[in-house]
Amino acid sequence: MSNYKVNPPPKDIITLYRTRLSREKGYIKKDWGARTRIALVYPNHYNMGMTNLGFQSLYQLFNQRTDVVAERIFLPDDQEMRIYLLSGKPLLSLESQSPLSNFDLVAFSISFENDYLNILKILEMGRLPLFAFQRSEDDPFVMAGGVTTFLNPEPLSPFFDFFLLGEAESNINIFLDLFISLKKDSSPKTKLIKTMSGSLDSLYAPSLFQSGYSRDGCLNSFEPIENNLPKKINVPRKALTGQVRTSIIRTPDTLFGEKLLIELGRGCGRSCRFCAAGYIYRPPRIYSKSRTLEALNKAMASHHEVGLMASAISDIPDLEELTSMILEKGHTFSLSSLRADKLTPGLLDHIRKAGQKTVTIAPEAGSERLRRVINKHLTEKQIMDAVSMIAHTSNFSIKLYFLIGLPSETKEDLIQMADLVKGIRERMIKMSASRGTIGQIKLSINCFVPKPFTPFQWHPMEDISSLKEKQKMLKKALAGIGGLKITFDAPKWAYIQALLSLGDRRVASILLMAHEAGGNWKKAFRLSDLKPDFFVYRKKSPDEILPWDFIDNRIDKRHLLHEYRQAMKATQSEVCNVGQCYRCGVCTKENT
Ligand code: SF4
């Protein structure tokens, strides 16, 4: 849904984009001149892209260079789409309203597999051929980065010239130096791509790799086409020693409104076995306190509200002190999901004073056993203590995240989930009794999707029909609880997400069919020779080549397998202990 608020809406796209720009503060407009022109694309609507700190940070990184001009492109929302269809115009950038095809480089920033279909829509609206091999020397290069590309870019591989893996701050300038200098030489595209692949170990060009399959359909080879090309693609990380990452563009037209986003840390050391971000952003890192204070003070000089961001926000040391300082200076803040075992009365009081109405915690599973399977390191007592503290502080609503379909989950685990929610409600009532007002429980129950580079990468996703049964069962079990709002995600979307997370390059053909069928996945599955269940429901063998094995994330596959086996025995393992622990392969004595 668009948040575009000008009424009546402009009738042409150029006026609409100029009006949108006029409501923004902080965007960058440069003359093109001889600069390298980059279309930075977020494959979803404007209001989604602009809340993504990674996307905003890339915009800054590109535009910091004097030899580059980067402009944003988004998937048009329904209102824009109608205007595009009526006008017949190709997809335009926001800053100068230039067609996508006029840029030198189209750079997608991809965070979610469910946006993959939008990528094809954007290429089509930009009048670019969808397949890399169909594009001419005059067409821009099409590349991508972002978290799903360093988990498994293979289902997207034929549509892209190359992917730049890893955290952008660590390789974007090296990449741009190389790209700009090679482009000046007017090298043919294939030569330029090969030279970049040979020179930059985090650049993956799918056309330079070939795959082979055995009769049972499994991958049996995945090799570069020439011996001198690297066999593995590196995923670089960045020590958070530089400037703190913040958003630069403010607009009232997003969910976050005028709030400035500040990154306090990256990666999470809790080692939850289902969480891809927890693995591929290892090791957990934080900015120094002085850097954080510097960024906060700068942010507060121009913004009333700051959004504090980190994968594990409650693991940030001094969080209580930081939030106190923000309030003392007459400003306000927001925080994302918190660890139940890290809440303190002081922090909750700050959250109340900041005007936040909901506190989010994520038990993920209802039973102690299943929380051990996923390595959550969270007991029922810790959850209930947190609920007491939350309800004692204020009439906060409590948002709870749970997953269903987790490996080894039984009916008993679901009964215990319902019991836990009932227990939480009762505790909220008891702790709020003297106050007389009580918040809601907002229960968000999502389907588990196995992800690459996690211990569950070998595990099949649970069958859609079984997930639907579980949803029905939970609805029934939770029916009598007052003040409870439940949302379930749709198992069919989880299935598609699993296909796009776990598939190899052959899955691109299904993606194309779904695009040609106007987003009708059912039709695409019917027409395809490839069986999507093969990727989603099949338990993978520890010996088989996985489509993402060519990516060197520094995480030892043997460690993941060990963790998987521990999970199936419901045994917890340690959390990260940077500087003392070297077990997953990411930290070494040299780099910590
Ligand atoms: S080596 Fe240990 S501390 Fe480092 S990322 Fe891996 S599990 Fe965490």
Coordinates of C-alpha atoms and ligand atoms in Angstrom, one line a residue:
M1 CA 0.0 0.0 0.0
S2 CA 1.3 3.4 -0.9
N3 CA 1.7 6.1 1.8
Y4 CA 1.7 8.7 -0.9
K5 CA -0.4 11.5 0.6
V6 CA -0.8 14.2 -2.0
N7 CA -4.5 14.6 -3.0
P8 CA -5.5 14.5 -5.7
P9 CA -2.7 12.4 -7.0
P10 CA -0.7 13.8 -10.0
K11 CA -1.7 12.3 -13.3
D12 CA 1.8 12.0 -14.7
I13 CA 4.7 10.1 -13.3
I14 CA 7.2 13.0 -13.6
T15 CA 5.0 15.3 -11.5
L16 CA 4.4 12.5 -9.0
Y17 CA 8.1 11.8 -8.6
R18 CA 9.0 15.5 -8.3
T19 CA 6.3 15.9 -5.6
R20 CA 7.7 12.9 -3.8
L21 CA 11.2 14.4 -4.0
S22 CA 9.9 17.7 -2.7
R23 CA 8.6 15.9 0.5
E24 CA 12.1 14.4 1.1
K25 CA 15.0 15.9 3.0
G26 CA 18.5 14.7 2.3
Y27 CA 18.3 13.2 -1.2
I28 CA 21.2 13.8 -3.6
K29 CA 20.9 15.3 -7.0
K30 CA 23.9 15.5 -9.3
D31 CA 24.5 16.4 -12.9
W32 CA 25.3 13.4 -14.9
G33 CA 28.2 14.9 -16.8
A34 CA 30.9 12.3 -17.3
R35 CA 30.0 10.4 -14.1
T36 CA 29.2 6.7 -14.1
R37 CA 25.5 6.5 -13.8
I38 CA 24.1 4.0 -11.4
A39 CA 20.4 3.1 -11.0
L40 CA 20.1 1.8 -7.4
V41 CA 17.0 -0.4 -7.4
Y42 CA 15.0 -1.6 -4.5
P43 CA 12.7 -4.4 -5.8
N44 CA 9.6 -3.3 -3.9
H45 CA 7.6 -0.1 -3.3
Y46 CA 9.1 3.2 -2.3
N47 CA 7.7 3.1 1.2
M48 CA 9.4 -0.2 1.8
G49 CA 12.7 0.6 0.3
M50 CA 13.1 3.8 2.1
T51 CA 12.8 2.1 5.5
N52 CA 15.7 -0.2 4.6
L53 CA 18.9 1.1 6.2
G54 CA 21.1 -1.1 3.9
F55 CA 19.5 0.5 0.8
Q56 CA 19.9 4.1 2.2
S57 CA 23.5 3.3 3.1
L58 CA 24.3 2.1 -0.5
Y59 CA 22.8 5.3 -1.8
Q60 CA 25.3 7.2 0.4
L61 CA 28.2 5.0 -0.5
F62 CA 27.7 5.4 -4.2
N63 CA 27.0 9.1 -4.1
Q64 CA 30.0 9.8 -1.8
R65 CA 32.1 9.3 -4.9
T66 CA 32.6 12.3 -7.2
D67 CA 32.8 10.1 -10.3
V68 CA 29.4 8.4 -9.7
V69 CA 25.8 9.6 -9.8
A70 CA 23.4 7.2 -8.2
E71 CA 19.6 7.6 -8.5
R72 CA 16.9 5.4 -6.9
I73 CA 14.4 3.2 -8.7
F74 CA 11.5 1.4 -7.0
L75 CA 8.8 -1.0 -8.0
P76 CA 5.8 1.3 -8.8
D77 CA 2.9 0.9 -6.4
D78 CA -0.6 0.4 -7.7
Q79 CA -1.2 4.2 -8.2
E80 CA 2.1 4.7 -10.1
M81 CA 1.5 1.5 -12.1
R82 CA -1.8 2.8 -13.4
I83 CA 0.0 6.0 -14.5
Y84 CA 2.8 4.1 -16.2
L85 CA 0.3 1.9 -18.0
L86 CA -1.7 4.9 -19.3
S87 CA 1.4 6.8 -20.3
G88 CA 3.3 3.9 -21.8
K89 CA 6.6 5.4 -20.4
P90 CA 9.4 3.1 -19.4
L91 CA 10.4 2.9 -15.7
L92 CA 12.0 6.1 -14.5
S93 CA 14.4 7.0 -11.7
L94 CA 13.2 9.2 -8.9
E95 CA 15.9 12.0 -8.9
S96 CA 16.1 12.9 -12.6
Q97 CA 13.2 10.9 -13.9
S98 CA 15.5 9.1 -16.4
P99 CA 14.7 5.7 -18.0
L100 CA 16.4 2.7 -16.4
S101 CA 18.0 1.8 -19.6
N102 CA 19.9 5.2 -19.7
F103 CA 22.2 4.1 -16.8
D104 CA 25.6 2.4 -17.0
L105 CA 24.9 0.1 -14.2
V106 CA 21.6 -1.2 -12.7
A107 CA 22.3 -2.3 -9.1
F108 CA 19.6 -4.1 -7.2
S109 CA 19.7 -4.3 -3.4
I110 CA 17.9 -7.4 -2.5
S111 CA 16.8 -8.3 1.0
F112 CA 13.9 -10.8 0.6
E113 CA 13.3 -13.8 -1.7
N114 CA 9.7 -12.9 -2.1
D115 CA 10.8 -9.7 -4.0
Y116 CA 12.4 -11.8 -6.8
L117 CA 9.4 -11.6 -9.0
N118 CA 9.5 -7.8 -8.7
I119 CA 13.0 -7.9 -10.2
L120 CA 11.7 -9.3 -13.4
K121 CA 8.8 -6.8 -13.4
I122 CA 11.3 -3.9 -13.0
L123 CA 13.6 -5.1 -15.8
E124 CA 10.6 -5.5 -18.0
M125 CA 9.2 -2.0 -17.2
G126 CA 12.7 -0.7 -17.7
R127 CA 12.6 -2.2 -21.2
L128 CA 15.7 -4.4 -20.6
P129 CA 15.8 -8.0 -21.8
L130 CA 15.4 -10.2 -18.8
F131 CA 18.2 -12.6 -19.4
A132 CA 21.8 -11.3 -19.1
F133 CA 22.8 -13.1 -22.4
Q134 CA 20.0 -11.3 -24.3
R135 CA 21.2 -7.8 -23.3
S136 CA 23.4 -5.9 -25.8
E137 CA 26.6 -4.0 -25.4
D138 CA 24.5 -0.8 -25.2
D139 CA 22.4 -2.0 -22.3
P140 CA 23.5 -1.3 -18.8
F141 CA 25.2 -4.0 -16.7
V142 CA 22.8 -5.5 -14.2
M143 CA 24.2 -6.5 -10.9
A144 CA 22.8 -7.3 -7.4
G145 CA 23.9 -7.4 -3.8
G146 CA 22.1 -7.7 -0.5
V147 CA 21.6 -10.5 2.0
T148 CA 19.8 -13.0 -0.2
T149 CA 22.5 -12.8 -2.8
F150 CA 25.1 -14.0 -0.3
L151 CA 22.9 -16.8 1.0
N152 CA 22.1 -18.2 -2.4
P153 CA 21.9 -16.1 -5.6
E154 CA 21.4 -19.2 -7.9
P155 CA 17.7 -18.9 -8.7
L156 CA 18.4 -15.4 -10.0
S157 CA 21.6 -16.3 -11.8
P158 CA 20.6 -16.0 -15.5
F159 CA 19.1 -12.6 -15.0
F160 CA 22.2 -10.9 -13.7
D161 CA 25.6 -10.1 -15.1
F162 CA 27.2 -10.4 -11.7
F163 CA 26.6 -10.3 -8.0
L164 CA 28.8 -8.5 -5.5
L165 CA 28.7 -10.6 -2.3
G166 CA 29.2 -9.4 1.3
E167 CA 28.8 -6.2 3.2
A168 CA 29.0 -3.3 0.7
E169 CA 31.3 -1.1 2.8
S170 CA 34.0 -3.7 2.5
N171 CA 34.1 -4.0 -1.3
I172 CA 32.0 -1.4 -3.1
N173 CA 34.8 1.1 -3.7
I174 CA 37.2 -1.5 -4.9
F175 CA 34.5 -2.8 -7.2
L176 CA 33.7 0.7 -8.5
D177 CA 37.4 1.6 -9.2
L178 CA 37.7 -1.6 -11.2
F179 CA 34.4 -1.2 -13.0
I180 CA 34.9 2.4 -14.0
S181 CA 38.4 1.9 -15.2
L182 CA 37.5 -1.2 -17.3
K183 CA 34.5 0.6 -18.7
K184 CA 36.7 3.5 -19.8
D185 CA 38.7 1.0 -21.9
S186 CA 35.4 0.1 -23.8
S187 CA 36.1 -3.6 -23.2
P188 CA 33.3 -5.9 -24.4
K189 CA 31.0 -6.9 -21.6
T190 CA 32.1 -10.5 -21.5
K191 CA 35.8 -9.4 -21.2
L192 CA 35.0 -6.9 -18.5
I193 CA 33.0 -9.4 -16.5
K194 CA 35.8 -12.0 -16.7
T195 CA 38.5 -9.5 -15.7
M196 CA 36.5 -8.4 -12.7
S197 CA 35.9 -12.0 -11.7
G198 CA 39.6 -12.7 -11.8
S199 CA 40.4 -9.6 -9.8
L200 CA 37.8 -9.3 -7.2
D201 CA 37.2 -12.4 -5.1
S202 CA 33.7 -11.3 -3.9
L203 CA 32.3 -10.8 -7.4
Y204 CA 30.3 -13.7 -8.7
A205 CA 29.4 -13.9 -12.4
P206 CA 27.0 -16.8 -13.0
S207 CA 27.9 -17.1 -16.7
L208 CA 31.4 -18.1 -15.7
F209 CA 30.3 -21.2 -13.7
Q210 CA 28.7 -24.3 -15.1
S211 CA 26.6 -26.9 -13.2
G212 CA 26.1 -30.6 -13.7
Y213 CA 23.3 -32.8 -12.3
S214 CA 23.1 -36.5 -11.6
R215 CA 20.2 -38.7 -12.7
D216 CA 18.4 -38.1 -9.4
G217 CA 18.3 -34.4 -10.1
C218 CA 21.0 -33.4 -7.5
L219 CA 23.8 -31.1 -8.3
N220 CA 27.0 -33.2 -9.0
S221 CA 29.3 -30.5 -10.1
F222 CA 29.6 -26.7 -10.0
E223 CA 32.8 -25.3 -11.5
P224 CA 34.2 -22.2 -13.1
I225 CA 34.4 -22.5 -16.9
E226 CA 38.1 -21.7 -16.9
N227 CA 40.9 -23.0 -14.6
N228 CA 42.2 -19.5 -13.8
L229 CA 38.9 -18.3 -12.3
P230 CA 38.3 -18.6 -8.6
K231 CA 36.3 -21.7 -7.5
K232 CA 34.9 -20.0 -4.4
I233 CA 33.4 -16.6 -4.0
N234 CA 34.3 -14.7 -0.9
V235 CA 31.9 -12.9 1.4
P236 CA 33.7 -10.0 3.0
R237 CA 32.6 -8.4 6.3
K238 CA 33.5 -5.1 7.7
A239 CA 34.8 -4.4 11.2
L240 CA 32.6 -1.6 12.6
T241 CA 35.4 0.8 13.2
G242 CA 34.3 3.6 10.8
Q243 CA 31.4 6.0 10.8
V244 CA 28.2 4.7 12.2
R245 CA 25.7 3.8 9.5
T246 CA 22.6 6.1 9.5
S247 CA 19.8 6.9 7.1
I248 CA 20.2 10.1 5.2
I249 CA 16.9 10.7 3.6
R250 CA 13.8 11.7 5.6
T251 CA 10.3 11.6 4.2
P252 CA 6.9 11.5 5.8
D253 CA 5.9 8.9 3.2
T254 CA 7.2 5.8 4.9
L255 CA 6.3 3.8 8.0
F256 CA 9.2 5.3 9.9
G257 CA 8.2 8.9 8.9
E258 CA 10.8 11.5 9.9
K259 CA 12.7 9.2 12.2
L260 CA 16.5 8.8 11.6
L261 CA 17.8 5.2 11.6
I262 CA 21.1 4.5 13.4
E263 CA 22.9 1.2 13.3
L264 CA 24.3 0.3 16.7
G265 CA 25.6 -3.2 15.8
R266 CA 25.6 -5.9 13.2
G267 CA 25.3 -9.7 13.5
C268 CA 23.9 -11.6 16.5
G269 CA 25.9 -14.0 18.7
R270 CA 23.0 -16.0 20.0
S271 CA 23.4 -18.8 17.4
C272 CA 19.7 -19.5 16.9
R273 CA 19.8 -22.4 14.5
F274 CA 17.0 -21.3 12.2
C275 CA 18.3 -17.7 11.7
A276 CA 20.2 -17.1 8.5
A277 CA 21.1 -13.5 9.5
G278 CA 22.6 -14.8 12.7
Y279 CA 25.0 -17.0 10.8
I280 CA 26.0 -14.9 7.8
Y281 CA 26.5 -11.7 9.6
R282 CA 28.9 -13.4 12.0
P283 CA 30.8 -12.4 14.1
P284 CA 28.6 -10.1 16.1
R285 CA 30.0 -6.6 16.0
I286 CA 29.2 -3.3 17.6
Y287 CA 30.4 0.2 17.1
S288 CA 32.5 1.7 19.9
K289 CA 30.7 3.8 22.5
S290 CA 32.4 7.0 21.3
R291 CA 31.4 6.4 17.7
T292 CA 27.8 5.6 18.7
L293 CA 27.6 8.8 20.9
E294 CA 29.0 10.9 18.1
A295 CA 26.4 9.5 15.7
L296 CA 23.6 9.9 18.2
N297 CA 24.5 13.5 19.0
K298 CA 24.7 14.4 15.3
A299 CA 21.3 12.7 14.7
M300 CA 19.7 14.5 17.5
A301 CA 20.9 17.9 16.2
S302 CA 18.5 17.5 13.3
H303 CA 15.9 14.8 14.3
H304 CA 13.5 14.5 17.1
E305 CA 13.2 10.7 16.9
V306 CA 15.9 8.1 16.3
G307 CA 15.3 4.4 15.3
L308 CA 18.0 2.3 17.0
M309 CA 18.8 -0.7 14.8
A310 CA 20.8 -3.9 15.3
S311 CA 20.2 -7.6 14.7
A312 CA 20.4 -8.1 18.5
I313 CA 19.5 -4.7 19.9
S314 CA 19.2 -5.8 23.5
D315 CA 22.8 -7.2 23.4
I316 CA 24.2 -3.7 22.8
P317 CA 26.1 -2.8 26.0
D318 CA 25.0 0.5 27.6
L319 CA 21.6 0.4 25.8
E320 CA 19.9 1.6 28.9
E321 CA 22.4 4.5 29.3
L322 CA 22.0 5.5 25.6
T323 CA 18.2 5.5 25.7
S324 CA 18.3 7.5 29.0
M325 CA 20.6 10.1 27.3
I326 CA 18.2 10.4 24.3
L327 CA 15.3 11.1 26.6
E328 CA 17.2 13.5 28.8
K329 CA 18.0 15.6 25.8
G330 CA 14.3 15.8 25.0
H331 CA 14.3 13.4 22.1
T332 CA 12.7 10.1 21.6
F333 CA 13.6 6.6 20.1
S334 CA 12.3 3.3 19.0
L335 CA 13.7 -0.2 19.3
S336 CA 12.9 -3.4 17.5
S337 CA 12.5 -6.9 19.0
L338 CA 14.1 -7.4 22.4
R339 CA 15.5 -10.5 24.1
A340 CA 13.2 -11.4 26.9
D341 CA 16.2 -12.3 29.1
K342 CA 17.8 -8.9 28.6
L343 CA 14.9 -6.6 29.7
T344 CA 15.5 -4.4 32.7
P345 CA 13.0 -2.2 34.5
G346 CA 15.1 0.8 33.5
L347 CA 15.0 0.0 29.8
L348 CA 11.3 -0.6 29.9
D349 CA 10.7 2.7 31.6
H350 CA 12.6 4.4 28.9
I351 CA 10.6 2.6 26.2
R352 CA 7.4 3.8 28.0
K353 CA 8.7 7.4 28.2
A354 CA 9.6 7.2 24.5
G355 CA 5.9 6.6 23.8
Q356 CA 6.4 3.1 22.4
K357 CA 3.1 1.2 22.9
T358 CA 4.3 -2.3 22.1
V359 CA 7.2 -4.4 23.3
T360 CA 8.2 -7.2 21.1
I361 CA 9.8 -10.5 22.2
A362 CA 10.3 -13.7 20.3
P363 CA 10.0 -17.0 22.1
E364 CA 9.8 -18.6 18.7
A365 CA 8.7 -22.0 20.1
G366 CA 6.3 -23.0 22.8
S367 CA 8.1 -25.8 24.6
E368 CA 11.5 -25.8 26.4
R369 CA 12.4 -28.8 24.3
L370 CA 11.8 -27.1 21.0
R371 CA 13.6 -23.9 22.2
R372 CA 16.6 -26.2 22.8
V373 CA 16.3 -27.6 19.3
I374 CA 16.6 -24.1 17.8
N375 CA 19.2 -23.1 20.4
K376 CA 17.1 -20.2 21.6
H377 CA 18.7 -20.1 25.1
L378 CA 15.4 -18.9 26.6
T379 CA 13.5 -20.6 29.4
E380 CA 9.8 -20.3 30.2
K381 CA 10.8 -18.6 33.5
Q382 CA 12.8 -16.0 31.7
I383 CA 9.8 -15.3 29.3
M384 CA 7.4 -15.0 32.2
D385 CA 9.7 -12.8 34.2
A386 CA 10.0 -10.5 31.2
V387 CA 6.2 -10.4 30.8
S388 CA 5.8 -9.5 34.5
M389 CA 8.3 -6.7 34.1
I390 CA 6.6 -5.4 30.9
A391 CA 3.1 -5.5 32.4
H392 CA 4.3 -4.0 35.7
T393 CA 5.9 -1.0 33.8
S394 CA 2.9 0.0 31.7
N395 CA -0.1 -1.2 29.7
F396 CA 2.2 -2.1 26.8
S397 CA 0.9 -4.5 24.2
I398 CA 3.2 -7.4 23.9
K399 CA 4.0 -8.7 20.4
L400 CA 5.1 -12.3 20.4
Y401 CA 6.8 -14.1 17.5
F402 CA 6.5 -17.8 17.1
L403 CA 7.4 -20.2 14.3
I404 CA 5.6 -23.4 13.3
G405 CA 6.9 -26.3 11.3
L406 CA 10.3 -26.2 13.1
P407 CA 12.3 -29.5 12.8
S408 CA 11.0 -32.2 15.2
E409 CA 8.0 -30.2 16.2
T410 CA 5.1 -32.2 17.5
K411 CA 1.5 -31.6 18.5
E412 CA 2.6 -31.4 22.1
D413 CA 4.9 -28.5 21.3
L414 CA 2.0 -26.6 19.8
I415 CA -0.2 -27.3 22.9
Q416 CA 2.6 -25.9 25.0
M417 CA 2.7 -22.8 22.7
A418 CA -1.0 -22.2 23.3
D419 CA -0.4 -22.8 27.1
L420 CA 2.4 -20.4 27.1
V421 CA 0.3 -17.7 25.4
K422 CA -2.5 -18.3 28.0
G423 CA 0.1 -18.1 30.8
I424 CA 1.4 -14.8 29.4
R425 CA -2.1 -13.4 29.2
E426 CA -2.8 -14.4 32.8
R427 CA 0.4 -12.9 34.0
M428 CA -0.4 -9.6 32.2
I429 CA -3.8 -9.5 33.9
K430 CA -2.3 -10.2 37.3
M431 CA 0.5 -7.6 37.0
S432 CA -1.9 -4.9 35.6
A433 CA -4.6 -5.5 38.2
S434 CA -3.8 -2.5 40.3
R435 CA -3.6 -0.2 37.3
G436 CA -6.9 -1.3 35.7
T437 CA -5.6 -1.0 32.1
I438 CA -4.0 -3.8 30.2
G439 CA -2.3 -4.1 26.8
Q440 CA -3.1 -6.6 24.0
I441 CA -1.2 -9.6 23.0
K442 CA -0.3 -9.5 19.3
L443 CA 0.7 -13.0 18.3
S444 CA 2.6 -13.4 15.0
I445 CA 2.9 -17.1 14.0
N446 CA 5.0 -17.7 10.9
C447 CA 6.0 -20.8 9.0
F448 CA 9.6 -22.0 9.4
V449 CA 11.6 -21.8 6.2
P450 CA 15.0 -23.7 6.1
K451 CA 17.8 -21.3 5.0
P452 CA 21.3 -21.8 3.5
F453 CA 24.2 -21.5 5.8
T454 CA 22.2 -22.5 8.9
P455 CA 22.3 -25.9 10.6
F456 CA 18.8 -26.6 9.1
Q457 CA 20.0 -26.2 5.5
W458 CA 19.6 -29.9 5.0
H459 CA 16.2 -30.1 6.6
P460 CA 13.0 -30.2 4.5
M461 CA 10.3 -27.6 4.9
E462 CA 7.1 -28.9 6.4
D463 CA 4.3 -29.8 4.1
I464 CA 1.8 -26.9 3.4
S465 CA -1.2 -29.0 4.3
S466 CA 0.3 -30.0 7.6
L467 CA 1.1 -26.3 8.3
K468 CA -2.4 -25.4 7.6
E469 CA -3.6 -28.1 10.0
K470 CA -1.3 -26.7 12.7
Q471 CA -2.7 -23.2 12.1
K472 CA -6.2 -24.5 12.5
M473 CA -5.3 -26.3 15.7
L474 CA -3.7 -23.2 17.2
K475 CA -6.6 -21.0 16.3
K476 CA -8.9 -23.4 18.1
A477 CA -6.5 -23.7 21.1
L478 CA -6.2 -20.0 21.4
A479 CA -9.8 -19.1 20.8
G480 CA -10.9 -18.4 24.3
I481 CA -8.1 -16.0 25.2
G482 CA -9.2 -12.4 25.5
G483 CA -7.2 -9.4 24.3
L484 CA -5.4 -11.5 21.7
K485 CA -4.9 -10.7 18.1
I486 CA -3.4 -13.5 16.0
T487 CA -1.8 -13.2 12.6
F488 CA -0.6 -16.2 10.6
D489 CA 1.5 -16.0 7.4
A490 CA 0.4 -17.9 4.4
P491 CA 2.1 -21.3 4.1
K492 CA 2.0 -21.0 0.3
W493 CA 4.3 -17.9 0.5
A494 CA 6.6 -19.7 2.9
Y495 CA 6.8 -22.5 0.3
I496 CA 7.8 -20.1 -2.5
Q497 CA 10.3 -18.4 -0.2
A498 CA 11.8 -21.9 0.5
L499 CA 12.0 -22.7 -3.2
L500 CA 13.8 -19.4 -3.9
S501 CA 16.1 -19.9 -0.9
L502 CA 17.0 -23.5 -1.5
G503 CA 16.8 -23.8 -5.3
D504 CA 19.6 -24.0 -7.8
R505 CA 19.9 -22.1 -11.1
R506 CA 17.2 -24.3 -12.7
V507 CA 14.6 -22.6 -10.5
A508 CA 15.1 -19.5 -12.6
S509 CA 12.9 -21.1 -15.2
I510 CA 10.0 -21.4 -12.7
L511 CA 10.6 -17.7 -11.7
L512 CA 10.3 -16.7 -15.3
M513 CA 7.1 -18.7 -15.8
A514 CA 5.6 -17.1 -12.7
H515 CA 6.5 -13.7 -14.1
E516 CA 5.0 -14.5 -17.5
A517 CA 1.8 -15.8 -15.8
G518 CA 1.4 -12.4 -14.0
G519 CA 2.6 -13.7 -10.7
N520 CA 0.5 -16.9 -10.8
W521 CA 2.9 -19.4 -9.1
K522 CA 0.3 -22.2 -9.3
K523 CA 0.3 -22.0 -13.0
A524 CA 4.1 -21.8 -13.2
F525 CA 4.4 -25.0 -11.1
R526 CA 1.9 -26.7 -13.4
L527 CA 3.7 -25.7 -16.5
S528 CA 7.2 -26.4 -15.3
D529 CA 9.0 -29.7 -15.9
L530 CA 10.9 -29.0 -12.7
K531 CA 9.3 -30.2 -9.5
P532 CA 9.5 -27.5 -6.9
D533 CA 8.9 -30.1 -4.1
F534 CA 12.3 -31.5 -5.0
F535 CA 14.0 -28.3 -3.5
V536 CA 11.5 -27.6 -0.7
Y537 CA 10.4 -31.0 0.7
R538 CA 13.5 -33.1 0.1
K539 CA 15.9 -33.8 3.0
K540 CA 19.3 -33.2 1.6
S541 CA 22.2 -35.5 2.2
P542 CA 25.2 -34.2 4.1
D543 CA 27.4 -35.4 1.2
E544 CA 25.6 -33.6 -1.6
I545 CA 26.7 -30.4 -3.3
L546 CA 24.4 -27.6 -2.2
P547 CA 23.7 -24.8 -4.7
W548 CA 25.4 -22.3 -2.4
D549 CA 28.5 -24.3 -1.6
F550 CA 30.6 -22.2 -3.9
I551 CA 30.1 -19.2 -1.5
D552 CA 32.8 -18.9 1.1
N553 CA 31.1 -17.4 4.1
R554 CA 33.9 -18.7 6.3
I555 CA 31.3 -20.9 8.2
D556 CA 32.6 -24.4 8.3
K557 CA 30.1 -26.9 6.9
R558 CA 31.2 -29.5 9.5
H559 CA 30.2 -27.1 12.2
L560 CA 26.7 -26.6 10.7
L561 CA 26.3 -30.4 10.4
H562 CA 27.4 -30.8 14.0
E563 CA 24.8 -28.2 15.1
Y564 CA 22.1 -29.9 13.0
R565 CA 22.8 -33.2 14.8
Q566 CA 22.8 -31.4 18.2
A567 CA 19.5 -29.8 17.2
M568 CA 17.9 -33.2 16.5
K569 CA 19.0 -34.3 19.9
A570 CA 17.5 -31.2 21.4
T571 CA 20.9 -30.2 22.8
Q572 CA 21.8 -26.5 23.0
S573 CA 25.3 -25.3 22.1
E574 CA 27.2 -22.2 23.2
V575 CA 26.5 -18.7 22.0
C576 CA 29.2 -16.7 20.4
N577 CA 32.1 -15.7 22.5
V578 CA 34.3 -13.6 20.2
G579 CA 37.9 -13.8 21.1
Q580 CA 37.5 -17.0 23.0
C581 CA 35.7 -19.2 20.5
Y582 CA 36.8 -20.4 17.1
R583 CA 34.4 -23.2 16.5
C584 CA 32.4 -22.1 13.4
G585 CA 35.3 -20.9 11.4
V586 CA 34.4 -17.2 11.1
C587 CA 36.7 -16.0 13.9
T588 CA 40.4 -16.9 13.8
K589 CA 43.2 -16.0 16.2
E590 CA 44.4 -13.5 13.5
N591 CA 41.1 -11.7 12.9
T592 CA 39.8 -11.3 16.4
Ligands
SF4_1 S1 33.9 -18.5 15.8 FE1 32.6 -18.5 17.7 S2 32.5 -16.4 18.3 FE2 33.2 -16.4 16.2 S3 31.3 -16.2 15.0 FE3 31.8 -18.4 15.2 S4 30.6 -19.1 17.0 FE4 30.7 -16.8 17.0

